[in-house]
mmCIF file of C-alpha atoms and ligand atoms in Angstrom:
data_model
loop_
_atom_site.group_PDB
_atom_site.id
_atom_site.type_symbol
_atom_site.label_atom_id
_atom_site.label_comp_id
_atom_site.label_asym_id
_atom_site.label_seq_id
_atom_site.Cartn_x
_atom_site.Cartn_y
_atom_site.Cartn_z
ATOM 1 C CA MET R 1 138.492 136.222 122.519
ATOM 2 C CA THR R 2 141.626 137.827 121.105
ATOM 3 C CA ASP R 3 142.258 141.307 119.793
ATOM 4 C CA SER R 4 142.050 141.507 115.991
ATOM 5 C CA THR R 5 145.273 140.206 114.480
ATOM 6 C CA GLY R 6 147.771 142.445 112.765
ATOM 7 C CA SER R 7 147.876 140.046 109.828
ATOM 8 C CA ARG R 8 144.183 140.606 109.119
ATOM 9 C CA ALA R 9 144.673 144.374 109.012
ATOM 10 C CA THR R 10 147.577 143.834 106.594
ATOM 11 C CA ALA R 11 145.530 141.446 104.422
ATOM 12 C CA ALA R 12 142.713 144.030 104.200
ATOM 13 C CA ILE R 13 145.202 146.452 102.653
ATOM 14 C CA HIS R 14 147.521 144.243 100.600
ATOM 15 C CA ALA R 15 146.200 140.702 100.014
ATOM 16 C CA GLY R 16 145.881 139.864 96.341
ATOM 17 C CA GLU R 17 147.135 143.214 95.050
ATOM 18 C CA LEU R 18 148.482 143.360 91.496
ATOM 19 C CA LYS R 19 152.218 142.674 91.192
ATOM 20 C CA PRO R 20 154.003 144.377 89.538
ATOM 21 C CA ARG R 21 151.883 147.455 90.280
ATOM 22 C CA PRO R 22 150.445 148.651 86.935
ATOM 23 C CA GLU R 23 152.510 151.767 86.020
ATOM 24 C CA GLY R 24 153.604 151.754 89.686
ATOM 25 C CA ALA R 25 150.046 152.648 90.799
ATOM 26 C CA MET R 26 149.661 152.224 94.571
ATOM 27 C CA VAL R 27 145.901 151.689 94.215
ATOM 28 C CA THR R 28 144.332 149.199 91.790
ATOM 29 C CA PRO R 29 143.135 151.392 88.897
ATOM 30 C CA ILE R 30 139.497 151.161 87.754
ATOM 31 C CA TYR R 31 139.563 148.862 84.731
ATOM 32 C CA GLN R 32 136.541 150.460 83.060
ATOM 33 C CA THR R 33 136.646 148.201 80.009
ATOM 34 C CA ALA R 34 133.896 145.687 79.269
ATOM 35 C CA ASN R 35 136.072 143.238 77.335
ATOM 36 C CA TYR R 36 139.714 142.208 76.916
ATOM 37 C CA GLU R 37 141.944 140.738 74.213
ATOM 38 C CA TYR R 38 141.413 137.008 73.826
ATOM 39 C CA HIS R 39 144.396 134.722 74.454
ATOM 40 C CA GLY R 40 142.690 131.340 74.023
ATOM 41 C CA GLU R 41 141.183 131.155 77.560
ATOM 42 C CA ASP R 42 138.240 128.961 78.587
ATOM 43 C CA TYR R 43 134.907 130.857 78.170
ATOM 44 C CA HIS R 44 134.471 131.430 81.947
ATOM 45 C CA ASP R 45 137.973 132.992 82.247
ATOM 46 C CA VAL R 46 137.754 135.384 79.301
ATOM 47 C CA GLY R 47 138.227 139.013 80.382
ATOM 48 C CA TYR R 48 134.688 140.475 80.569
ATOM 49 C CA ILE R 49 132.863 142.377 83.321
ATOM 50 C CA ARG R 50 129.892 139.991 83.477
ATOM 51 C CA LEU R 51 132.279 137.065 84.019
ATOM 52 C CA SER R 52 133.891 138.826 87.045
ATOM 53 C CA THR R 53 137.308 138.423 85.422
ATOM 54 C CA THR R 54 138.600 142.021 85.361
ATOM 55 C CA PRO R 55 141.655 142.901 87.503
ATOM 56 C CA ASN R 56 139.307 144.753 89.916
ATOM 57 C CA HIS R 57 137.292 141.547 90.462
ATOM 58 C CA ARG R 58 140.339 139.315 90.756
ATOM 59 C CA VAL R 59 142.074 141.512 93.359
ATOM 60 C CA LEU R 60 138.894 141.615 95.464
ATOM 61 C CA ALA R 61 138.343 137.855 95.222
ATOM 62 C CA ARG R 62 141.892 137.179 96.481
ATOM 63 C CA ARG R 63 141.593 139.792 99.240
ATOM 64 C CA ILE R 64 138.245 138.533 100.548
ATOM 65 C CA ALA R 65 139.468 134.908 100.492
ATOM 66 C CA ALA R 66 142.483 135.996 102.560
ATOM 67 C CA LEU R 67 140.245 137.828 105.050
ATOM 68 C CA GLU R 68 137.793 134.928 105.411
ATOM 69 C CA GLY R 69 140.567 132.301 105.477
ATOM 70 C CA THR R 70 139.085 130.338 102.554
ATOM 71 C CA GLU R 71 140.491 128.823 99.391
ATOM 72 C CA ASP R 72 138.664 131.231 97.078
ATOM 73 C CA ALA R 73 136.016 133.968 96.957
ATOM 74 C CA LEU R 74 133.797 135.756 94.468
ATOM 75 C CA VAL R 75 132.565 139.312 94.631
ATOM 76 C CA LEU R 76 129.079 140.010 93.236
ATOM 77 C CA ALA R 77 126.592 142.841 92.634
ATOM 78 C CA SER R 78 124.946 142.616 96.091
ATOM 79 C CA GLY R 79 124.741 140.498 99.208
ATOM 80 C CA MET R 80 121.530 139.014 97.843
ATOM 81 C CA ALA R 81 123.265 138.144 94.526
ATOM 82 C CA ALA R 82 125.813 136.145 96.547
ATOM 83 C CA ILE R 83 123.198 134.436 98.755
ATOM 84 C CA SER R 84 120.621 133.655 96.045
ATOM 85 C CA GLY R 85 123.308 132.526 93.569
ATOM 86 C CA ALA R 86 124.852 130.174 96.120
ATOM 87 C CA LEU R 87 121.472 128.711 97.155
ATOM 88 C CA LEU R 88 120.574 128.081 93.513
ATOM 89 C CA THR R 89 123.980 126.449 92.939
ATOM 90 C CA VAL R 90 123.908 124.148 95.965
ATOM 91 C CA LEU R 91 120.208 123.213 95.672
ATOM 92 C CA SER R 92 118.392 121.591 92.753
ATOM 93 C CA SER R 93 114.791 120.650 92.119
ATOM 94 C CA ASP R 94 113.309 118.447 94.934
ATOM 95 C CA ASP R 95 116.106 119.364 97.373
ATOM 96 C CA HIS R 96 115.450 120.586 100.911
ATOM 97 C CA ILE R 97 117.329 123.028 103.180
ATOM 98 C CA LEU R 98 117.322 123.675 106.944
ATOM 99 C CA VAL R 99 117.220 127.362 107.875
ATOM 100 C CA GLN R 100 117.493 129.276 111.134
ATOM 101 C CA ASP R 101 114.191 130.669 112.468
ATOM 102 C CA THR R 102 115.104 134.362 112.075
ATOM 103 C CA LEU R 103 116.928 135.418 108.913
ATOM 104 C CA TYR R 104 117.535 138.690 107.067
ATOM 105 C CA GLY R 105 114.191 139.496 105.328
ATOM 106 C CA GLY R 106 115.546 139.225 101.760
ATOM 107 C CA THR R 107 116.961 135.758 102.441
ATOM 108 C CA ALA R 108 113.833 134.641 104.309
ATOM 109 C CA GLY R 109 111.670 135.832 101.414
ATOM 110 C CA PHE R 110 113.869 134.074 98.825
ATOM 111 C CA VAL R 111 113.718 130.785 100.769
ATOM 112 C CA ALA R 112 109.969 131.004 101.478
ATOM 113 C CA HIS R 113 108.666 132.431 98.191
ATOM 114 C CA ASP R 114 111.201 131.922 95.365
ATOM 115 C CA LEU R 115 112.822 128.552 96.078
ATOM 116 C CA PRO R 116 109.457 126.690 96.157
ATOM 117 C CA ARG R 117 108.940 127.709 92.491
ATOM 118 C CA PHE R 118 112.008 125.543 91.760
ATOM 119 C CA HIS R 119 110.564 122.729 93.920
ATOM 120 C CA ILE R 120 113.062 123.436 96.696
ATOM 121 C CA SER R 121 111.570 123.183 100.186
ATOM 122 C CA HIS R 122 112.829 124.205 103.619
ATOM 123 C CA SER R 123 112.346 123.478 107.313
ATOM 124 C CA VAL R 124 112.899 125.994 110.068
ATOM 125 C CA ILE R 125 115.181 124.919 112.927
ATOM 126 C CA ASP R 126 115.561 126.246 116.465
ATOM 127 C CA PRO R 127 119.166 127.534 116.404
ATOM 128 C CA GLN R 128 119.641 126.935 120.148
ATOM 129 C CA ASP R 129 118.487 123.296 120.178
ATOM 130 C CA PRO R 130 120.874 121.055 118.139
ATOM 131 C CA ALA R 131 119.194 117.880 119.442
ATOM 132 C CA SER R 132 116.016 118.803 117.537
ATOM 133 C CA TRP R 133 117.654 119.277 114.105
ATOM 134 C CA ALA R 134 117.990 115.645 112.981
ATOM 135 C CA ALA R 135 114.185 115.237 113.045
ATOM 136 C CA SER R 136 113.929 117.716 110.136
ATOM 137 C CA VAL R 137 116.530 116.008 107.918
ATOM 138 C CA THR R 138 115.200 114.042 104.937
ATOM 139 C CA PRO R 139 117.084 112.205 102.167
ATOM 140 C CA GLN R 140 116.569 115.397 100.100
ATOM 141 C CA THR R 141 118.217 117.700 102.669
ATOM 142 C CA LYS R 142 121.369 119.196 101.120
ATOM 143 C CA ALA R 143 122.259 122.281 103.159
ATOM 144 C CA ILE R 144 121.876 124.222 106.402
ATOM 145 C CA TYR R 145 121.789 128.034 106.506
ATOM 146 C CA VAL R 146 122.355 130.404 109.474
ATOM 147 C CA GLU R 147 123.550 133.935 110.299
ATOM 148 C CA THR R 148 126.456 134.717 112.655
ATOM 149 C CA LEU R 149 124.461 137.368 114.526
ATOM 150 C CA THR R 150 120.778 137.721 113.717
ATOM 151 C CA ASN R 151 118.958 140.789 112.529
ATOM 152 C CA PRO R 152 117.655 142.695 114.491
ATOM 153 C CA LEU R 153 118.069 140.889 117.852
ATOM 154 C CA VAL R 154 121.816 140.083 117.524
ATOM 155 C CA GLN R 155 121.354 136.530 118.728
ATOM 156 C CA MET R 156 123.860 133.773 118.021
ATOM 157 C CA ALA R 157 122.975 130.236 116.952
ATOM 158 C CA ASP R 158 124.984 127.305 118.295
ATOM 159 C CA LEU R 159 127.413 127.799 115.400
ATOM 160 C CA GLU R 160 129.881 125.058 116.383
ATOM 161 C CA ALA R 161 126.986 122.595 116.532
ATOM 162 C CA VAL R 162 125.733 123.746 113.100
ATOM 163 C CA ALA R 163 129.145 123.126 111.481
ATOM 164 C CA ALA R 164 129.514 119.729 113.214
ATOM 165 C CA PHE R 165 125.949 118.681 112.319
ATOM 166 C CA ALA R 166 126.540 119.616 108.659
ATOM 167 C CA ARG R 167 129.706 117.462 108.581
ATOM 168 C CA GLU R 168 127.917 114.496 110.204
ATOM 169 C CA GLN R 169 124.890 114.721 107.906
ATOM 170 C CA ARG R 170 126.947 115.605 104.785
ATOM 171 C CA LEU R 171 125.163 118.932 104.315
ATOM 172 C CA VAL R 172 126.680 122.098 102.862
ATOM 173 C CA SER R 173 126.884 124.627 105.714
ATOM 174 C CA MET R 174 126.164 128.222 104.717
ATOM 175 C CA ILE R 175 126.470 131.319 106.903
ATOM 176 C CA ASP R 176 125.757 135.023 106.466
ATOM 177 C CA ASN R 177 128.584 136.774 108.358
ATOM 178 C CA THR R 178 127.494 140.348 107.528
ATOM 179 C CA PHE R 179 126.884 141.550 111.111
ATOM 180 C CA ALA R 180 130.286 140.285 112.332
ATOM 181 C CA SER R 181 132.547 140.813 109.263
ATOM 182 C CA PRO R 182 135.747 138.752 109.024
ATOM 183 C CA VAL R 183 137.391 141.072 111.554
ATOM 184 C CA ASN R 184 135.187 139.652 114.303
ATOM 185 C CA PHE R 185 134.611 136.110 112.993
ATOM 186 C CA ARG R 186 135.864 133.767 110.258
ATOM 187 C CA PRO R 187 133.207 130.989 110.052
ATOM 188 C CA ALA R 188 135.494 128.794 107.885
ATOM 189 C CA GLU R 189 137.787 128.435 110.925
ATOM 190 C CA ILE R 190 135.081 126.431 112.711
ATOM 191 C CA GLY R 191 134.201 124.434 109.597
ATOM 192 C CA PHE R 192 131.555 126.377 107.645
ATOM 193 C CA ASP R 193 131.644 125.741 103.893
ATOM 194 C CA LEU R 194 130.221 128.918 102.327
ATOM 195 C CA VAL R 195 130.475 132.350 103.935
ATOM 196 C CA PHE R 196 128.473 135.364 102.703
ATOM 197 C CA GLU R 197 128.979 139.054 103.336
ATOM 198 C CA SER R 198 126.704 141.857 102.278
ATOM 199 C CA CYS R 199 129.728 144.027 101.378
ATOM 200 C CA THR R 200 127.257 146.923 101.277
ATOM 201 C CA LYS R 201 127.695 146.993 105.072
ATOM 202 C CA TYR R 202 130.934 146.720 107.094
ATOM 203 C CA MET R 203 133.155 145.423 104.273
ATOM 204 C CA ASN R 204 132.773 148.675 102.309
ATOM 205 C CA GLY R 205 131.792 150.735 105.327
ATOM 206 C CA HIS R 206 130.941 154.009 103.610
ATOM 207 C CA SER R 207 127.235 153.591 102.706
ATOM 208 C CA ASP R 208 127.943 154.358 99.042
ATOM 209 C CA ILE R 209 127.734 151.034 97.137
ATOM 210 C CA VAL R 210 125.812 147.752 97.103
ATOM 211 C CA ALA R 211 127.999 144.630 96.782
ATOM 212 C CA GLY R 212 128.312 141.080 98.115
ATOM 213 C CA SER R 213 130.722 138.189 98.424
ATOM 214 C CA VAL R 214 130.771 134.443 98.841
ATOM 215 C CA ALA R 215 133.898 132.693 100.130
ATOM 216 C CA GLY R 216 134.675 128.989 100.449
ATOM 217 C CA PRO R 217 136.227 125.977 98.714
ATOM 218 C CA ALA R 218 137.438 126.769 95.167
ATOM 219 C CA GLU R 219 135.132 124.222 93.542
ATOM 220 C CA TRP R 220 131.966 125.675 95.136
ATOM 221 C CA VAL R 221 133.066 129.229 94.288
ATOM 222 C CA ARG R 222 133.720 128.155 90.677
ATOM 223 C CA ARG R 223 130.250 126.624 90.405
ATOM 224 C CA ILE R 224 128.574 129.729 91.851
ATOM 225 C CA LYS R 225 130.551 131.878 89.398
ATOM 226 C CA VAL R 226 129.451 129.727 86.451
ATOM 227 C CA LEU R 227 125.780 130.206 87.459
ATOM 228 C CA HIS R 228 126.294 133.967 87.896
ATOM 229 C CA ASP R 229 128.062 134.132 84.506
ATOM 230 C CA HIS R 230 124.580 133.246 83.223
ATOM 231 C CA LEU R 231 122.447 135.174 85.740
ATOM 232 C CA GLY R 232 124.558 138.295 85.174
ATOM 233 C CA GLY R 233 124.954 139.458 88.781
ATOM 234 C CA SER R 234 128.514 140.817 88.465
ATOM 235 C CA LEU R 235 129.845 143.912 90.232
ATOM 236 C CA ASP R 236 130.667 147.007 88.179
ATOM 237 C CA PRO R 237 134.429 147.843 88.202
ATOM 238 C CA HIS R 238 133.801 151.281 89.695
ATOM 239 C CA ALA R 239 131.906 149.745 92.627
ATOM 240 C CA ALA R 240 134.718 147.160 92.901
ATOM 241 C CA PHE R 241 137.237 150.001 93.169
ATOM 242 C CA LEU R 242 135.195 151.627 95.961
ATOM 243 C CA LEU R 243 134.887 148.299 97.793
ATOM 244 C CA GLU R 244 138.645 147.781 97.614
ATOM 245 C CA ARG R 245 139.143 151.269 99.035
ATOM 246 C CA GLY R 246 136.633 150.582 101.817
ATOM 247 C CA LEU R 247 138.260 147.265 102.714
ATOM 248 C CA LYS R 248 141.594 148.952 103.440
ATOM 249 C CA THR R 249 140.163 150.436 106.631
ATOM 250 C CA LEU R 250 137.949 147.454 107.571
ATOM 251 C CA ASP R 251 140.020 146.351 110.550
ATOM 252 C CA VAL R 252 140.383 149.757 112.165
ATOM 253 C CA ARG R 253 136.738 150.697 111.494
ATOM 254 C CA VAL R 254 135.253 147.504 112.896
ATOM 255 C CA ARG R 255 137.457 147.541 115.986
ATOM 256 C CA GLN R 256 136.382 151.133 116.699
ATOM 257 C CA GLN R 257 132.714 150.196 116.185
ATOM 258 C CA ASN R 258 133.143 147.181 118.514
ATOM 259 C CA ALA R 259 134.561 149.443 121.237
ATOM 260 C CA SER R 260 131.952 152.200 120.829
ATOM 261 C CA ALA R 261 129.037 149.729 120.729
ATOM 262 C CA GLN R 262 130.250 148.065 123.930
ATOM 263 C CA ARG R 263 130.317 151.442 125.732
ATOM 264 C CA LEU R 264 126.918 152.473 124.376
ATOM 265 C CA ALA R 265 125.330 149.102 125.225
ATOM 266 C CA ARG R 266 126.499 149.549 128.840
ATOM 267 C CA LEU R 267 125.163 153.112 128.917
ATOM 268 C CA LEU R 268 121.774 151.938 127.618
ATOM 269 C CA GLU R 269 121.600 149.048 130.075
ATOM 270 C CA ALA R 270 122.304 151.354 133.017
ATOM 271 C CA HIS R 271 119.638 153.947 132.093
ATOM 272 C CA ASP R 272 116.241 153.585 133.764
ATOM 273 C CA ALA R 273 114.331 154.679 130.625
ATOM 274 C CA VAL R 274 115.570 151.464 128.955
ATOM 275 C CA ALA R 275 113.608 148.215 129.360
ATOM 276 C CA SER R 276 116.058 145.788 127.685
ATOM 277 C CA VAL R 277 119.298 145.761 125.657
ATOM 278 C CA ASN R 278 120.703 143.072 123.361
ATOM 279 C CA HIS R 279 124.414 143.248 122.634
ATOM 280 C CA PRO R 280 126.630 140.157 122.802
ATOM 281 C CA SER R 281 129.183 142.023 124.968
ATOM 282 C CA LEU R 282 126.695 142.224 127.860
ATOM 283 C CA THR R 283 126.691 139.378 130.369
ATOM 284 C CA SER R 284 122.872 139.613 130.266
ATOM 285 C CA HIS R 285 122.902 138.519 126.575
ATOM 286 C CA ALA R 286 121.605 134.949 126.302
ATOM 287 C CA GLN R 287 124.605 133.799 124.218
ATOM 288 C CA HIS R 288 127.273 136.025 125.792
ATOM 289 C CA GLU R 289 129.543 133.125 126.762
ATOM 290 C CA ARG R 290 129.432 131.636 123.252
ATOM 291 C CA ALA R 291 130.017 135.025 121.625
ATOM 292 C CA ALA R 292 132.996 135.706 123.920
ATOM 293 C CA ARG R 293 134.490 132.321 122.986
ATOM 294 C CA LEU R 294 133.973 132.508 119.218
ATOM 295 C CA LEU R 295 134.199 136.185 118.285
ATOM 296 C CA ASP R 296 137.201 138.513 118.212
ATOM 297 C CA GLY R 297 134.842 141.452 118.786
ATOM 298 C CA PHE R 298 131.154 141.781 119.664
ATOM 299 C CA GLY R 299 130.218 143.958 116.704
ATOM 300 C CA GLY R 300 128.586 147.335 116.230
ATOM 301 C CA MET R 301 124.904 146.305 116.235
ATOM 302 C CA ILE R 302 122.679 146.816 119.311
ATOM 303 C CA ALA R 303 118.939 146.177 119.754
ATOM 304 C CA PHE R 304 117.061 147.803 122.651
ATOM 305 C CA GLU R 305 113.622 148.669 123.958
ATOM 306 C CA LEU R 306 112.498 151.639 126.018
ATOM 307 C CA HIS R 307 109.793 151.687 128.662
ATOM 308 C CA GLY R 308 106.679 153.080 127.013
ATOM 309 C CA GLY R 309 106.906 151.010 123.800
ATOM 310 C CA MET R 310 106.410 152.478 120.347
ATOM 311 C CA GLU R 311 105.457 156.012 121.510
ATOM 312 C CA SER R 312 108.632 156.313 123.604
ATOM 313 C CA ALA R 313 110.728 154.895 120.746
ATOM 314 C CA GLU R 314 109.342 157.447 118.275
ATOM 315 C CA ALA R 315 109.861 160.351 120.694
ATOM 316 C CA PHE R 316 113.414 159.142 121.441
ATOM 317 C CA LEU R 317 114.333 158.860 117.733
ATOM 318 C CA ALA R 318 112.955 162.355 117.095
ATOM 319 C CA THR R 319 115.040 163.819 119.943
ATOM 320 C CA LEU R 320 118.424 162.387 118.848
ATOM 321 C CA THR R 321 120.684 164.697 116.873
ATOM 322 C CA ILE R 322 123.479 162.348 115.657
ATOM 323 C CA PRO R 323 122.031 158.944 114.653
ATOM 324 C CA ALA R 324 119.846 159.218 111.559
ATOM 325 C CA VAL R 325 116.702 157.126 111.253
ATOM 326 C CA ALA R 326 117.521 154.788 108.356
ATOM 327 C CA ALA R 327 117.753 151.097 107.517
ATOM 328 C CA SER R 328 121.002 149.400 106.367
ATOM 329 C CA LEU R 329 124.030 149.327 108.655
ATOM 330 C CA GLY R 330 127.784 149.132 108.985
ATOM 331 C CA GLY R 331 128.665 152.609 107.699
ATOM 332 C CA ALA R 332 130.494 155.529 109.293
ATOM 333 C CA GLU R 333 127.203 157.202 110.264
ATOM 334 C CA SER R 334 125.242 155.937 113.273
ATOM 335 C CA LEU R 335 121.793 154.758 112.229
ATOM 336 C CA MET R 336 118.716 153.747 114.193
ATOM 337 C CA VAL R 337 115.567 152.136 112.940
ATOM 338 C CA ARG R 338 112.416 150.687 114.433
ATOM 339 C CA PRO R 339 112.308 147.299 112.628
ATOM 340 C CA ALA R 340 108.519 146.941 113.085
ATOM 341 C CA ALA R 341 108.042 150.135 111.048
ATOM 342 C CA ALA R 342 110.699 149.422 108.423
ATOM 343 C CA ILE R 343 112.632 146.207 107.766
ATOM 344 C CA HIS R 344 109.999 143.942 109.403
ATOM 345 C CA SER R 345 106.905 145.903 108.340
ATOM 346 C CA GLY R 346 105.982 143.160 105.849
ATOM 347 C CA LEU R 347 105.245 140.761 108.739
ATOM 348 C CA SER R 348 102.057 140.753 110.799
ATOM 349 C CA ARG R 349 102.328 141.914 114.430
ATOM 350 C CA GLU R 350 101.832 138.282 115.498
ATOM 351 C CA GLU R 351 104.708 137.099 113.252
ATOM 352 C CA ARG R 352 106.929 139.928 114.505
ATOM 353 C CA GLU R 353 106.188 139.176 118.138
ATOM 354 C CA LYS R 354 106.877 135.487 117.579
ATOM 355 C CA SER R 355 110.380 136.417 116.419
ATOM 356 C CA GLY R 356 110.842 138.816 119.363
ATOM 357 C CA VAL R 357 110.448 142.043 117.363
ATOM 358 C CA SER R 358 108.123 144.258 119.428
ATOM 359 C CA ASP R 359 106.697 147.502 118.025
ATOM 360 C CA GLY R 360 109.010 149.512 120.291
ATOM 361 C CA LEU R 361 112.263 147.673 119.465
ATOM 362 C CA ILE R 362 115.056 149.926 118.125
ATOM 363 C CA ARG R 363 118.019 148.610 116.093
ATOM 364 C CA PHE R 364 121.185 150.693 116.403
ATOM 365 C CA SER R 365 124.081 150.517 113.925
ATOM 366 C CA VAL R 366 126.874 152.250 115.826
ATOM 367 C CA GLY R 367 128.943 154.475 113.548
ATOM 368 C CA LEU R 368 132.359 156.073 113.782
ATOM 369 C CA GLU R 369 131.402 159.392 115.377
ATOM 370 C CA GLY R 370 133.159 160.348 118.627
ATOM 371 C CA VAL R 371 131.798 157.949 121.226
ATOM 372 C CA GLU R 372 131.557 160.760 123.825
ATOM 373 C CA ASP R 373 129.303 162.695 121.412
ATOM 374 C CA LEU R 374 127.096 159.634 120.938
ATOM 375 C CA GLU R 375 126.962 159.054 124.700
ATOM 376 C CA ALA R 376 125.904 162.668 125.302
ATOM 377 C CA ASP R 377 123.264 162.522 122.547
ATOM 378 C CA LEU R 378 121.798 159.231 123.803
ATOM 379 C CA THR R 379 121.785 160.360 127.430
ATOM 380 C CA ARG R 380 119.965 163.605 126.572
ATOM 381 C CA ALA R 381 117.318 161.764 124.540
ATOM 382 C CA LEU R 382 116.903 159.033 127.189
ATOM 383 C CA ASP R 383 116.542 161.611 129.974
ATOM 384 C CA ALA R 384 113.805 163.314 127.924
ATOM 385 C CA CYS R 385 112.017 159.939 127.552
ATOM 386 C CA ARG R 386 112.233 159.225 131.275
ATOM 387 C CA ALA R 387 110.662 162.630 131.986
ATOM 388 C CA ALA R 388 107.803 161.859 129.551
ATOM 389 C CA VAL R 389 106.930 158.333 130.806
ATOM 390 C CA PRO R 390 104.817 158.370 134.021
ATOM 391 C CA ALA R 391 106.581 156.516 136.879
HETATM 392 N N1 LIG Y 401 122.455 139.869 104.894
HETATM 393 C C1 LIG Y 401 122.168 140.743 105.867
HETATM 394 C C2 LIG Y 401 122.386 140.321 107.298
HETATM 395 C C3 LIG Y 401 121.686 142.009 105.566
HETATM 396 O O1 LIG Y 401 121.400 142.879 106.558
HETATM 397 C C4 LIG Y 401 121.480 142.347 104.193
HETATM 398 C C5 LIG Y 401 120.951 143.674 103.809
HETATM 399 O O2 LIG Y 401 120.487 144.449 104.618
HETATM 400 C C6 LIG Y 401 121.784 141.403 103.219
HETATM 401 C C7 LIG Y 401 122.279 140.168 103.595
HETATM 402 C C8 LIG Y 401 121.580 141.695 101.760
HETATM 403 O O3 LIG Y 401 122.594 142.524 101.312
HETATM 404 P P1 LIG Y 401 122.470 143.480 100.035
HETATM 405 O O4 LIG Y 401 121.526 144.600 100.389
HETATM 406 O O5 LIG Y 401 123.890 143.909 99.800
HETATM 407 O O6 LIG Y 401 121.939 142.653 98.922
#
């Protein structure tokens, strides 16, 4: 593990900026114009918001490619627009994809319920057991899909094995890097083909837009763009402007969140009201060694359980004064949510338990508040829980 590089912080601020600066403007202006004068370009390059060809889109595409270390990138209307558009580009009727056992709910739902309508099937793989993957490959298998750190348990697949397996089997490797962000991990560096970010989260970092990106080889990005030129999932220039503003502080925000989350994970682990804590920085985390080797930072997401299950979790959440109870993640505000009651409420208790999501599990998106204030707030609420649970 290394500290985040200076060059990445510089890229987040300057990569791909317009030169010369329009009218000397230090910030890319919002090009709030639907269409542009025609100069004989190919249809897909004509200036038009739906075609993602405005200066706001082009600056962002260059900046995100620089951050991810890929040939090209495309910014879209949401993380799901990037993920669904890429899956529909890579896969055709009768194709098959391998997917990790726990995925973000929107992606899992798209794979399980929407892709079959296009005659695209999937098999679920155990992300920790590379030797078992080949048994699921068929002549129709075209891709493999994983997440850098899973939601909500922050577990890490054997990512090096996934990239190597995809090369061996000639599959397109796809990875959702939202929980890590390119500050903590650049999947292309270990050989992943297509990298997704829900830019709604850390990339923008201010909980005020929905956006997404896909980064990878120029030819794949071009093909995904051509599909989205037809699907119409482009980002509005005003949201693009906000995303560019958010990206400028990505490096400093994520490094602060890494540091605060590490301190808070240790505090939670040491408190006797807490039954278990998942954060890749902890040596007790099942993939700690892998995370320490591959990541530049362990991220700002923690999952933990209190003694006393759901009742303790509810009482704890009600006692906190700083973290708000809300889904989503990666913003300046600390958020906590009980996945069983919110993001995983669509699953049966049996399905949730199978994926390790107990009713009492709490997911914590560590924000940018003073870490001492968060420590004091958590300690007070944990002490109150300990007093309430009979020894
Ligand atoms: N990937 C992950 C890991 C997420 O948590 C989310 C949203 O919560 C998405 C993708 C989808 O992103 P969006 O809401 O921007 O479409």
